Amino acid sequence: MNVLHFINSFFSDSAHWHGYDGIPTRMREHIQYSLIALAIAAAIGLPVGLLTGHTGRGGNSVAFVATAGRALPSFGLLVLMFVLLGLGLTPVMIPLVVLAVPPILVTTYEAVRSVDPSPVDAARGMGMAESRILFNVELPVALPLILSGLRSAAIQIVSTATIAAYVSLGGLGRYIVDGLYQRNYEKVVGGATLVAVLALVTLGIFWTVARFAVSPGVRRSS
Amino acid sequence: MEAGARGCDFARLPQNYCNTIGLDSPPNGPLDRGHRADGLCQTRRVFGVLIRIDSVTKRYPDGTVAVDNLSLEIPDRSITVFVGPSGCGKTTTLRMINRMIEPSEGRILLDGKDLAQQPVNTLRRSMGYVIQNAGLFQHRTIVDNIATVPRLLGWSKDKARERARELMERVGLDGALAKRYPYQLSGGQQQRVGVARALAADPPVLLMDEPFSAVDPVVRKGLQDELLRIQAELGKTIVFVTHDIDEAVKIGTNVAVMRTGGHLAQFAPPAELLSNPADDFVEDFLGADRGIRRLSFFSTAGLGLLTTPIVAVDSTAEQITERSAGDVPYLLVTDVEGKPLGWSEPALLTAGAVDPARLLPYGRPFEHGKESLRAALDGAVLSPTGWAVAVGADGRVTGVVSQQTIGEAIRAAHAENGADGHTDGRTDGRTDAKVAG
Ligand SMILES: Nc1ncnc2c1ncn2[C@@H]1O[C@H](COP(=O)(O)OP(=O)(O)OP(=O)(O)O)[C@@H](O)[C@H]1O
Ligand SMILES: [Mg+2]
C-alpha cells in the first residue's frame, strides 16, 4: 500500500464522481469558499495597500496588521468564531480573510512604495492628478509584485479552506476530515491530492494573468 | 547644421507658427496636421512667457533655507540657466515654478499672474518638465510616453500619437523606436524622449532639472545642440538647472549663478559673466580659462584673411612662385576642389609632384563669420605653422590667418566691448564653446 495506490483507487472509484459528496460538488464548494475569501481579502488589502503605498503614510500600521494577522492561528480562530457565531459560512470566512489580508496588504504596500520615484515626479510635474498617478503610473509598474501577493494569499486560502469541513461545511476538506474519522486513508489522500491540484491550478491562473496584464516594458525588468 | 537653425528669426514665427511645426520634417512623411485645427494652437499661447520671481524664500520644515530672498526676471523665449554648487537651491527654485514646492515667502508671476492663484494641474500642463533620469514610464511605449500630456488634455489616442511621432522627429529620434519600451533605449535616447514628452502639448515654458547630466560628454553635446536648435525653432521660455558651468555658458541666454544658502551671486548673460564676474565666488566657479572661453562670444566676421598663400595641389611652378611672393613662410595646399590638404614651405613644393603625406597638418579649420575667435585661435594653435585655415560652409578654403592677426582681433574685440563690457548678442560661436576646452 502506497500513496500512489491510494490516489489511484480513490479516483477510479466511480462513486466519488457524482452526488453531493462527489468530487465535482466538493471542488465547486471549495472554489466558492476560496473565491469569496480572496475577494474579501483583496477588497480590504488592495485599497489600503495602494493608498498607504502611494502616500507613504501608515507604513507602521501596515506592518502591525501584517504581523498580527500572521500570528493568529487559523484553526484557533475558526474554533473561536464557531463558538461565538455558531455554524455557517462566516466563522469560516473570518480566519481565511485574516490569513489572506497580510500578504496582499504588505506586498501591495511594498510594491507601490518601491516604484522608481522619478517617473512619479515627472508625472506630477506634468500635471497628472494623484489618482491617475497611482493607477496609471505606479500600479502598472507595481503590478507583478501585487499579483505575487495575491497569488500567495490565494494559495494559502485554497489549502486552508479545508477547515470549513470542521464546521460541517463542504469543500475538499470533507474528504480529509471524514476520511480521518472513518480511517479511510484512501479518502484522505484523495482529498489532499485534490487540494494540491487546485493550488497548482491557482498558480497557473496567476501566471497567465501576469502574462497578459503586465506590460512587456515592466515584465522584462522585474 | 544646428548652427544654421539658430539663426532663425523669432519675430517671423508667431503668425504662422502652427503651420510651421514639423515643416522641417521630410516631405515623404505625409502628416495629417488636422489636430492643429482643433484650436489648441489658436487658443493657447505657444510662445514662451515671462516669469518673475519676486522676493522668494523657501524654508523647509526642518529649518533649512534652500532659497533666500530670490528676485529675478526670466525673459520670455530665452534659456535661463541656474548654476551653482550642490545644495545651493537650484532644484528648489525650479520646482517652485511649477508649484511642486510652494514658496515660504514671496511670489512667482507667470505673465504677470500669480502662480498661487492658478489651478495647479492646469499650470503644470502648460510647463514641460524634464528631469535628470528622464523619468519615463517603463510600462508605456515611447510614443505613448510622449503622448502623455496631450492625452491628459483630452486629445484622442490617435491624434496624441501622431503628435508624438512628430515630436520624435523634432528631437532627433528614429521613428522606428516608437513602439519600443524605455528599457530598450540608451540613456541619451531616453533623455530625448523626456524632452519630446515635455514638448508634446506645446507648452510655453520648459523646466529642465539637470536633464543631460547622466549621459556621456559626446551625447551631452548633441543634446545641448539639439536643445538650442529646438529653442530657436519653437521660442520657448526655458529654465534649465545644471551644475556644469560650461553647459550653462554654452546654452544660457542668461545665467544665474547661485551660492550655497540659496543666494543669487550673479545674473547675467554668459559673455558678461565671463568678462566681468561679480565676485571671487563667481570667478572661482567659472574656472581658470574663462579668458579663452570668453572668446566664444567674439565673431570671426571681422578677422582679416589672407588669400594669397594658397595653392591647389595641381598648381604650376609659376603659380607657386607667384603665390609665395611677399615672403610668406608657408603655403596652404588644397585639393582641386579647394579643400585644405596641409601646409608646406614654398621651397619644398615642386609643381606636379606634391606629396600630401609630407605636408604639415592644418589643425581644425574654422568657418569664417560663423564660428568664434576661440575656434580660430584653436585652429592656429593646433597647426605647427601657427596659422589657422578659414573655410566656408562647403568646407572650401576662403583664406588663412596667422596667430598674430587673431591676437590683434582679440585685442580689438576687447577694446570694442570695453574692459568690463560684454557683447550684446552672442555670436554663433557658442555652439563650439566646448570644442577647444
Ligand atoms: N524636502 C527637503 N527638506 C529639507 N531640506 C531640503 C529638502 N529638499 C532640499 N533640501 C535642502 O535644501 C537645499 C537646497 O536643495 P536643492 O535640492 O534645491 O539643491 P540643488 O541646488 O538642486 O542641489 P544639487 O545640485 O545637488 O541637485 C539643500 O541644502 C537641501 O539639503
Ligand atoms: Mg538639484
XYZ file of C-alpha atoms and ligand atoms in Angstrom:
691
model
C 0.000 0.000 0.000
C 1.471 3.297 -1.004
C 0.232 6.774 -1.693
C 0.001 6.253 -5.422
C -2.167 3.271 -4.829
C -4.479 5.316 -2.598
C -4.705 8.004 -5.201
C -5.399 5.503 -7.927
C -8.170 3.718 -6.120
C -9.735 6.963 -4.886
C -10.022 8.438 -8.332
C -11.033 5.255 -10.087
C -13.969 4.692 -7.750
C -16.898 5.949 -9.794
C -18.877 6.615 -6.616
C -16.508 9.523 -5.951
C -17.519 11.288 -9.137
C -21.139 12.168 -8.520
C -23.630 13.009 -5.827
C -23.469 15.597 -3.047
C -20.177 14.093 -1.847
C -18.756 13.694 -5.355
C -15.548 15.359 -6.485
C -17.262 17.961 -8.756
C -19.525 19.166 -5.945
C -16.758 19.330 -3.332
C -14.471 21.030 -5.819
C -17.110 23.645 -6.625
C -17.716 24.322 -2.939
C -14.028 24.622 -2.273
C -13.523 27.035 -5.141
C -16.515 29.010 -3.988
C -15.188 29.449 -0.414
C -11.762 30.332 -1.751
C -13.032 32.927 -4.182
C -15.228 34.615 -1.600
C -12.390 34.740 0.906
C -9.931 36.037 -1.676
C -12.373 38.681 -2.867
C -12.979 39.955 0.649
C -9.270 39.927 1.488
C -8.422 41.747 -1.748
C -11.183 44.267 -1.149
C -9.515 45.088 2.148
C -5.841 44.619 1.344
C -5.577 46.198 -2.116
C -7.100 49.630 -1.478
C -5.377 50.032 1.864
C -2.066 48.837 0.421
C -2.320 51.090 -2.633
C -3.238 54.127 -0.594
C -0.620 53.692 2.114
C 1.972 52.823 -0.531
C 1.153 55.896 -2.592
C 1.120 58.369 0.263
C 3.922 56.643 2.163
C 1.921 57.164 5.326
C 0.712 54.371 7.594
C 3.653 52.037 6.972
C 3.847 51.152 10.668
C 0.179 50.264 10.884
C 0.545 48.063 7.813
C 3.428 46.215 9.440
C 1.454 45.810 12.653
C -1.638 44.431 10.915
C 0.532 42.051 8.945
C 2.317 40.673 11.987
C -0.876 40.360 13.976
C -2.635 38.598 11.110
C 0.178 36.132 10.718
C 0.366 35.427 14.417
C -3.259 34.300 14.641
C -3.663 30.548 14.123
C -6.374 29.883 11.539
C -7.726 26.828 13.284
C -7.891 28.518 16.652
C -9.708 31.425 15.074
C -12.155 29.031 13.445
C -12.979 27.410 16.742
C -13.372 30.775 18.398
C -15.668 32.025 15.641
C -17.660 28.818 15.784
C -18.171 29.267 19.491
C -19.151 32.898 19.036
C -21.194 32.675 15.845
C -22.287 29.069 15.538
C -22.388 27.162 12.314
C -22.291 28.929 8.976
C -20.064 30.457 6.360
C -18.991 33.499 8.391
C -16.921 31.644 11.000
C -15.025 30.041 8.106
C -14.524 33.234 6.140
C -13.065 35.188 9.047
C -9.951 33.024 9.540
C -9.440 32.751 5.784
C -9.620 36.518 5.320
C -7.376 37.124 8.321
C -4.914 34.729 6.741
C -5.024 36.351 3.307
C -5.030 40.065 4.117
C -1.411 40.320 5.359
C 0.310 39.027 2.184
C -1.938 41.158 -0.026
C -1.643 44.268 2.104
C 2.086 44.063 2.719
C 3.160 43.246 -0.842
C 0.842 45.888 -2.296
C 2.228 48.475 0.102
C 5.810 47.459 -0.626
C 5.183 47.243 -4.366
C 3.854 50.779 -4.608
C 6.490 52.112 -2.206
C 9.310 50.688 -4.269
C 8.228 52.175 -7.603
C 11.018 54.352 -9.019
C 10.245 57.874 -7.749
C 11.408 59.714 -10.857
C 8.539 58.780 -13.225
C 6.177 59.650 -10.383
C 7.883 63.008 -10.014
C 7.704 63.531 -13.772
C 4.024 62.607 -13.822
C 3.218 65.010 -11.019
C 5.263 67.704 -12.712
C 3.315 67.338 -15.917
C 0.044 67.868 -14.101
C -1.300 64.386 -13.543
C -3.882 64.073 -10.775
C -2.836 61.938 -7.795
C -5.369 59.202 -8.514
C -4.106 59.000 -12.059
C -0.518 58.822 -10.862
C -1.488 55.890 -8.631
C -3.437 53.967 -11.258
C -1.586 54.905 -14.459
C 1.980 55.268 -13.285
C 2.544 53.352 -10.055
C 0.095 50.472 -10.394
C 1.282 49.160 -13.786
C 4.850 49.051 -12.508
C 3.895 47.569 -9.139
C 1.574 45.005 -10.710
C 3.927 41.993 -10.825
C 4.605 42.274 -7.092
C 0.958 42.924 -6.263
C -0.035 39.839 -8.233
C 2.535 37.794 -6.367
C 0.966 38.910 -3.085
C -2.485 37.935 -4.323
C -1.086 34.652 -5.526
C 0.404 33.615 -2.218
C -2.801 34.695 -0.470
C -4.843 32.598 -2.899
C -2.674 29.524 -2.386
C -2.882 29.842 1.370
C -6.647 30.213 1.158
C -7.011 27.179 -1.088
C -5.052 24.968 1.252
C -6.601 26.359 4.425
C -10.207 26.310 3.181
C -10.216 22.622 4.162
C -11.036 23.770 7.704
C -14.574 24.509 6.513
C -15.260 20.812 6.903
C -14.724 21.040 10.657
C -17.796 23.196 10.979
C -19.945 20.911 8.871
C -19.482 22.780 5.624
C -18.398 21.208 2.341
C -15.307 21.631 0.233
C -12.399 19.278 -0.288
C -11.721 19.299 3.435
C -14.731 16.982 3.717
C -12.686 14.081 2.326
C -9.854 14.702 4.699
C -11.973 15.154 7.808
C -14.334 12.293 7.022
C -11.516 10.087 5.855
C -9.626 10.597 9.092
C -12.760 9.925 11.102
C -13.579 6.776 9.107
C -9.930 5.719 8.961
C -10.394 5.716 5.225
C -6.899 6.841 4.174
C -7.737 6.497 0.539
C -10.208 9.347 1.006
C -7.707 11.435 2.990
C -5.034 11.140 0.367
C -7.518 11.742 -2.436
C -8.737 14.934 -0.775
C -5.220 16.167 -0.148
C -4.319 15.481 -3.770
C -7.286 17.490 -4.973
C -6.252 20.418 -2.778
C -2.747 20.260 -4.198
C -4.082 20.181 -7.746
C -6.263 23.181 -7.041
C -3.257 25.047 -5.653
C -1.288 24.290 -8.822
C -4.171 25.454 -10.998
C -4.255 28.671 -8.966
C -0.548 29.159 -9.673
C -1.204 28.624 -13.365
C -4.035 31.128 -13.401
C -1.894 33.812 -11.782
C 0.945 33.113 -14.163
C -1.412 33.569 -17.104
C -2.935 36.736 -15.703
C 0.547 38.200 -15.181
C 1.479 37.368 -18.785
C -1.403 39.386 -20.119
C -1.855 42.116 -17.530
C 1.748 43.190 -17.050
C 3.230 45.446 -19.728
C 6.197 43.959 -21.622
C 8.150 47.050 -20.617
C 7.741 46.140 -16.961
C 7.869 42.368 -17.289
C 11.380 42.364 -18.620
C 12.764 44.497 -15.790
C 11.215 42.541 -12.941
C 23.863 72.207 -39.103
C 22.473 73.219 -35.719
C 24.235 76.496 -36.097
C 22.224 77.292 -39.196
C 18.931 76.797 -37.475
C 19.958 79.066 -34.656
C 19.764 81.985 -36.992
C 16.020 81.524 -37.047
C 14.128 84.757 -36.576
C 11.637 84.516 -33.733
C 9.736 87.561 -34.843
C 8.777 85.813 -38.030
C 7.286 82.836 -36.300
C 4.201 83.836 -34.316
C 1.689 84.291 -37.110
C 2.422 81.070 -38.872
C 3.784 79.049 -36.012
C 1.025 76.482 -36.079
C 1.749 75.707 -39.660
C 5.475 75.634 -39.294
C 5.534 72.856 -36.765
C 7.034 69.866 -38.440
C 7.864 71.890 -41.529
C 11.412 70.661 -41.480
C 10.321 67.069 -41.467
C 10.902 65.095 -44.640
C 8.222 65.672 -47.233
C 7.816 61.939 -47.663
C 6.128 61.691 -44.273
C 2.592 62.719 -45.233
C 1.439 64.108 -41.935
C -2.152 64.842 -41.316
C -1.890 68.075 -39.402
C -5.568 68.020 -38.582
C -5.047 68.272 -34.876
C -3.777 71.780 -35.261
C -7.231 72.773 -36.344
C -8.597 71.619 -33.003
C -7.975 75.012 -31.543
C -5.040 74.120 -29.382
C -2.690 76.431 -31.202
C -5.247 79.142 -31.645
C -6.420 79.240 -28.072
C -3.092 78.824 -26.384
C -0.013 80.954 -26.448
C 2.607 78.668 -27.783
C 5.451 81.079 -27.298
C 7.372 81.492 -24.133
C 6.172 83.759 -21.399
C 7.872 85.922 -18.883
C 8.377 84.554 -15.386
C 9.064 86.865 -12.474
C 10.439 85.536 -9.237
C 9.602 88.104 -6.603
C 11.462 88.027 -3.240
C 11.011 84.304 -2.907
C 12.285 82.449 0.131
C 11.929 78.723 0.717
C 12.375 77.398 4.195
C 11.915 73.652 4.627
C 10.119 72.355 7.735
C 13.469 71.329 9.239
C 14.628 74.935 9.070
C 16.893 74.644 6.012
C 16.752 77.814 3.968
C 17.073 76.478 0.422
C 16.324 79.745 -1.378
C 16.893 83.073 0.271
C 15.009 86.154 -0.897
C 15.495 85.471 -4.578
C 14.291 88.020 -7.103
C 14.869 87.763 -10.789
C 13.124 88.017 -14.076
C 13.207 85.196 -16.582
C 12.669 86.769 -20.001
C 10.330 85.055 -22.408
C 11.701 82.948 -25.253
C 15.088 82.655 -23.624
C 17.100 79.997 -21.894
C 17.762 80.919 -18.291
C 20.254 78.662 -16.594
C 20.562 78.203 -12.842
C 24.017 77.020 -11.955
C 25.848 76.578 -8.690
C 27.358 74.044 -6.324
C 25.357 71.114 -4.991
C 22.697 72.068 -2.484
C 22.555 75.759 -3.413
C 18.823 75.650 -4.109
C 18.619 75.252 -7.882
C 16.142 72.399 -7.870
C 14.076 74.084 -5.192
C 13.863 77.236 -7.308
C 12.884 75.295 -10.413
C 10.251 73.277 -8.614
C 8.678 76.384 -7.179
C 7.942 77.489 -10.746
C 5.615 74.541 -11.354
C 4.482 74.533 -7.738
C 5.948 71.145 -6.924
C 7.254 73.169 -3.992
C 5.422 76.174 -2.576
C 7.479 79.240 -1.573
C 7.518 80.164 2.118
C 7.605 83.847 1.247
C 7.298 85.928 -1.882
C 5.570 85.007 -5.089
C 6.206 83.940 -8.631
C 4.400 85.568 -11.528
C 3.798 83.947 -14.859
C 2.970 86.519 -17.498
C 2.019 88.869 -14.682
C -0.288 86.404 -12.942
C 0.484 84.994 -9.526
C 1.121 81.256 -9.758
C -0.598 80.659 -6.431
C -3.881 81.805 -7.958
C -3.833 79.235 -10.741
C -5.138 75.655 -10.646
C -2.053 73.612 -10.080
C -2.527 70.833 -12.629
C -3.550 73.216 -15.406
C -0.477 75.249 -14.614
C 1.791 72.200 -14.756
C 0.341 71.085 -18.063
C 1.419 74.408 -19.501
C 5.004 73.741 -18.447
C 7.109 70.956 -19.869
C 9.110 69.219 -17.169
C 12.305 67.285 -17.820
C 14.265 65.580 -15.061
C 17.681 64.037 -14.733
C 16.981 60.394 -15.465
C 14.199 61.219 -17.908
C 11.651 59.544 -15.615
C 9.987 57.658 -18.441
C 7.039 55.381 -17.764
C 8.538 51.939 -18.213
C 5.190 50.267 -18.910
C 4.431 52.533 -21.854
C 5.936 52.546 -25.301
C 7.982 55.529 -26.408
C 5.165 57.086 -28.414
C 2.724 56.660 -25.542
C 5.212 58.194 -23.153
C 5.448 61.247 -25.368
C 1.677 61.377 -25.829
C 1.069 61.635 -22.071
C 0.222 65.308 -21.698
C -1.866 65.556 -24.893
C -3.850 62.609 -23.529
C -4.246 64.414 -20.199
C -5.566 67.362 -22.162
C -8.188 65.123 -23.693
C -6.794 64.538 -27.172
C -7.831 61.321 -28.843
C -5.326 58.488 -28.763
C -4.622 58.654 -32.500
C -4.135 62.389 -32.513
C -1.851 62.267 -29.487
C 0.236 59.504 -31.042
C 0.539 61.309 -34.301
C 1.730 64.366 -32.439
C 4.160 62.165 -30.501
C 5.656 60.885 -33.739
C 6.172 64.440 -34.953
C 7.924 65.224 -31.709
C 10.201 62.202 -32.060
C 11.372 63.601 -35.335
C 11.832 67.031 -33.855
C 14.132 65.790 -31.102
C 16.094 63.594 -33.471
C 14.701 60.177 -32.576
C 14.329 57.487 -35.197
C 10.645 56.743 -35.784
C 11.461 53.044 -35.590
C 11.844 53.452 -31.831
C 8.191 54.452 -31.397
C 6.943 51.032 -30.386
C 9.819 50.232 -28.077
C 9.809 50.357 -24.320
C 12.124 52.655 -22.345
C 14.437 49.821 -21.267
C 15.247 49.239 -24.923
C 16.730 52.733 -25.335
C 20.128 54.186 -24.476
C 20.386 56.873 -21.811
C 20.772 59.584 -24.426
C 17.750 58.376 -26.359
C 15.705 58.216 -23.176
C 16.640 61.792 -22.440
C 15.447 62.828 -25.900
C 12.168 61.077 -25.201
C 11.973 63.062 -21.966
C 12.394 66.301 -23.912
C 9.853 65.220 -26.539
C 7.365 64.323 -23.830
C 7.804 67.733 -22.237
C 7.219 69.456 -25.574
C 4.278 67.334 -26.665
C 1.479 69.688 -25.701
C 3.436 72.692 -26.930
C 3.795 74.353 -23.525
C 5.139 77.911 -23.470
C 7.513 77.047 -20.639
C 10.043 74.242 -20.320
C 11.574 73.374 -16.944
C 14.658 71.194 -17.047
C 16.499 69.879 -13.988
C 19.967 68.618 -14.897
C 18.492 66.899 -17.923
C 21.777 65.971 -19.554
C 23.995 65.228 -16.576
C 23.645 61.451 -16.708
C 24.920 60.998 -20.265
C 28.455 60.941 -21.633
C 30.061 64.172 -22.910
C 29.585 63.428 -26.602
C 25.901 62.617 -26.236
C 25.518 65.606 -23.938
C 26.940 67.941 -26.560
C 24.499 66.519 -29.103
C 21.585 67.040 -26.726
C 22.694 70.593 -25.966
C 22.917 71.441 -29.668
C 19.524 69.882 -30.177
C 18.047 71.946 -27.368
C 19.447 75.147 -28.856
C 18.003 74.218 -32.215
C 14.606 73.408 -30.741
C 14.644 76.642 -28.782
C 15.461 78.584 -31.949
C 12.583 76.918 -33.745
C 9.966 76.987 -31.013
C 10.876 80.006 -28.902
C 10.027 78.551 -25.503
C 10.869 80.070 -22.152
C 13.327 77.523 -20.861
C 14.510 77.340 -17.277
C 17.460 74.997 -17.045
C 19.286 73.754 -13.974
C 22.819 72.409 -14.137
C 25.921 72.278 -12.003
C 28.133 72.368 -15.091
C 29.283 75.919 -15.776
C 30.400 75.027 -19.317
C 26.915 73.810 -20.089
C 25.461 76.981 -18.561
C 27.713 79.202 -20.657
C 27.006 77.236 -23.784
C 23.237 77.145 -23.706
C 22.244 80.033 -21.466
C 20.834 83.287 -22.760
C 21.174 84.350 -19.158
C 22.940 82.552 -16.361
C 22.002 82.776 -12.699
C 24.912 81.722 -10.532
C 23.755 80.653 -7.093
C 25.766 80.043 -3.994
C 25.108 77.777 -1.051
C 22.337 79.086 1.164
C 20.139 79.954 -1.783
C 21.673 83.330 -2.599
C 21.884 84.678 -6.110
C 25.520 85.521 -6.755
C 25.167 86.916 -10.279
C 22.573 87.026 -13.018
C 23.978 87.933 -16.413
C 24.421 86.770 -19.986
C 27.309 84.294 -20.252
C 29.642 86.713 -22.039
C 29.264 89.229 -19.262
C 29.679 86.534 -16.664
C 32.978 85.538 -18.229
C 34.280 89.046 -18.726
C 33.024 90.503 -15.512
C 32.350 88.075 -12.663
C 30.634 89.814 -9.771
C 32.888 88.462 -7.039
C 35.504 85.904 -6.102
C 32.933 83.166 -5.705
C 31.666 83.573 -9.259
C 35.194 83.909 -10.608
C 36.213 80.728 -8.828
C 33.175 78.940 -10.062
C 33.868 79.944 -13.652
C 37.220 78.197 -13.537
C 40.680 79.070 -14.759
C 40.328 79.558 -18.501
C 37.440 81.976 -18.620
C 39.543 84.302 -20.803
C 39.762 81.664 -23.503
C 36.130 80.681 -23.081
C 35.086 84.277 -23.447
C 36.492 84.233 -26.978
C 33.488 82.070 -27.863
C 31.471 85.261 -27.850
C 33.623 87.159 -30.345
C 32.832 86.712 -34.009
C 35.412 85.931 -36.675
C 33.471 88.044 -39.160
C 35.888 90.964 -38.848
C 39.001 88.829 -38.995
C 41.232 89.841 -41.947
C 42.045 86.765 -44.030
C 44.976 86.343 -46.377
C 44.010 84.742 -49.664
C 47.398 84.725 -51.387
C 49.393 81.925 -49.739
C 47.088 79.210 -51.025
C 47.855 76.847 -53.882
C 45.944 73.980 -55.387
C 47.642 70.603 -55.479
C 47.845 70.713 -59.285
C 49.428 74.218 -59.471
C 52.161 75.043 -61.949
C 55.610 76.224 -60.891
C 54.750 79.817 -61.857
C 51.630 79.762 -59.735
C 53.630 78.520 -56.760
C 56.222 81.266 -57.194
C 53.532 83.879 -57.658
C 51.666 82.725 -54.547
C 54.764 82.702 -52.359
C 55.530 86.323 -53.171
C 55.716 88.675 -50.229
C 57.932 86.446 -48.152
C 55.200 84.137 -46.780
C 56.678 81.384 -44.604
C 54.140 78.726 -45.582
C 51.749 77.929 -48.413
C 48.469 76.128 -47.821
C 47.914 73.328 -50.316
C 44.335 72.496 -51.227
C 42.897 69.716 -53.318
C 41.400 70.514 -56.717
C 38.079 71.335 -55.074
C 39.619 73.848 -52.720
C 39.502 71.764 -49.556
C 42.608 72.032 -47.330
C 45.315 69.350 -47.505
C 48.146 70.825 -45.449
C 50.921 73.403 -45.166
C 54.299 73.442 -46.822
C 57.283 75.756 -47.050
C 57.291 77.240 -50.571
C 60.802 75.945 -51.278
C 59.729 72.359 -50.658
C 56.885 72.475 -53.164
C 57.502 71.020 -56.590
C 54.896 71.614 -59.227
C 53.025 68.495 -60.222
C 54.662 66.363 -57.539
C 53.068 67.349 -54.238
C 53.011 64.503 -51.753
C 50.058 65.169 -49.382
C 51.638 62.872 -46.801
C 54.590 65.218 -46.381
C 52.524 68.342 -45.744
C 52.254 69.871 -42.275
C 48.868 69.419 -40.559
C 46.461 72.341 -40.752
C 44.687 71.828 -37.433
C 40.982 72.360 -37.358
C 39.623 74.818 -39.929
C 37.051 77.352 -38.680
C 34.022 78.576 -40.510
C 34.651 82.220 -41.211
C 31.992 84.577 -39.892
C 30.120 81.774 -38.270
C 32.444 80.389 -35.660
C 34.089 82.364 -32.899
C 37.581 83.700 -32.354
C 38.002 80.799 -29.971
C 37.661 78.366 -32.867
C 40.076 80.426 -34.982
C 42.647 80.564 -32.196
C 42.198 76.865 -31.613
C 42.887 76.173 -35.274
C 46.032 78.298 -35.232
C 47.340 76.709 -32.046
C 46.721 73.213 -33.396
C 48.821 73.715 -36.519
C 52.618 73.660 -36.147
C 52.728 76.599 -38.533
C 50.720 78.844 -36.193
C 48.287 79.659 -38.960
C 44.564 78.908 -38.970
C 42.560 77.936 -42.022
C 39.203 79.587 -42.703
C 36.604 77.690 -44.677
C 33.135 78.388 -45.968
C 30.058 76.357 -45.225
C 31.034 73.982 -48.054
C 34.387 73.234 -46.470
C 36.394 75.062 -49.156
C 39.216 77.315 -48.053
C 38.336 81.002 -48.049
C 41.603 82.252 -46.567
C 44.258 81.802 -43.913
C 45.098 83.838 -40.844
C 48.090 83.948 -38.525
C 48.057 83.726 -34.741
C 49.306 87.261 -34.692
C 46.327 88.564 -36.658
C 43.975 86.598 -34.408
C 45.699 88.139 -31.390
C 45.113 91.604 -32.814
C 41.471 90.757 -33.453
C 41.096 89.610 -29.837
C 42.555 92.850 -28.548
C 40.292 94.799 -30.868
C 37.263 92.847 -29.701
C 38.156 93.503 -26.074
C 38.600 97.198 -26.792
C 35.312 97.341 -28.633
C 33.458 95.633 -25.811
C 35.264 97.610 -23.153
C 37.477 96.107 -20.496
C 34.476 95.124 -18.441
C 31.909 95.242 -21.168
C 30.163 92.432 -22.893
C 28.857 91.606 -26.286
C 25.179 92.334 -26.624
C 24.325 89.389 -28.762
C 26.238 86.194 -28.725
C 27.932 85.057 -31.865
C 27.211 81.713 -33.334
C 30.483 80.675 -31.855
C 28.756 79.473 -28.760
C 27.894 76.172 -30.310
C 31.593 75.432 -30.457
C 32.232 76.693 -26.977
C 33.435 73.314 -25.870
C 35.453 72.325 -28.895
C 38.741 73.628 -27.682
C 38.010 73.187 -23.988
N 12.498 68.277 1.402
C 13.535 68.898 1.975
N 13.579 69.063 3.303
C 14.619 69.696 3.881
N 15.669 70.217 3.234
C 15.677 70.079 1.896
C 14.615 69.414 1.202
N 14.892 69.426 -0.127
C 16.074 70.066 -0.237
N 16.557 70.468 0.977
C 17.764 71.219 1.231
O 17.674 72.448 0.562
C 18.909 72.818 -0.013
C 18.735 73.061 -1.498
O 18.362 71.850 -2.142
P 18.198 71.732 -3.704
O 17.714 70.375 -3.984
O 17.390 72.861 -4.188
O 19.698 71.890 -4.174
P 20.340 71.839 -5.633
O 20.971 73.153 -5.883
O 19.335 71.381 -6.619
O 21.477 70.748 -5.453
P 22.021 69.623 -6.455
O 22.937 70.292 -7.414
O 22.765 68.699 -5.554
O 20.826 68.985 -7.088
C 19.871 71.698 0.320
O 20.617 72.094 1.435
C 18.982 70.540 0.674
O 19.594 69.709 1.610
Mg 19.126 69.571 -7.819
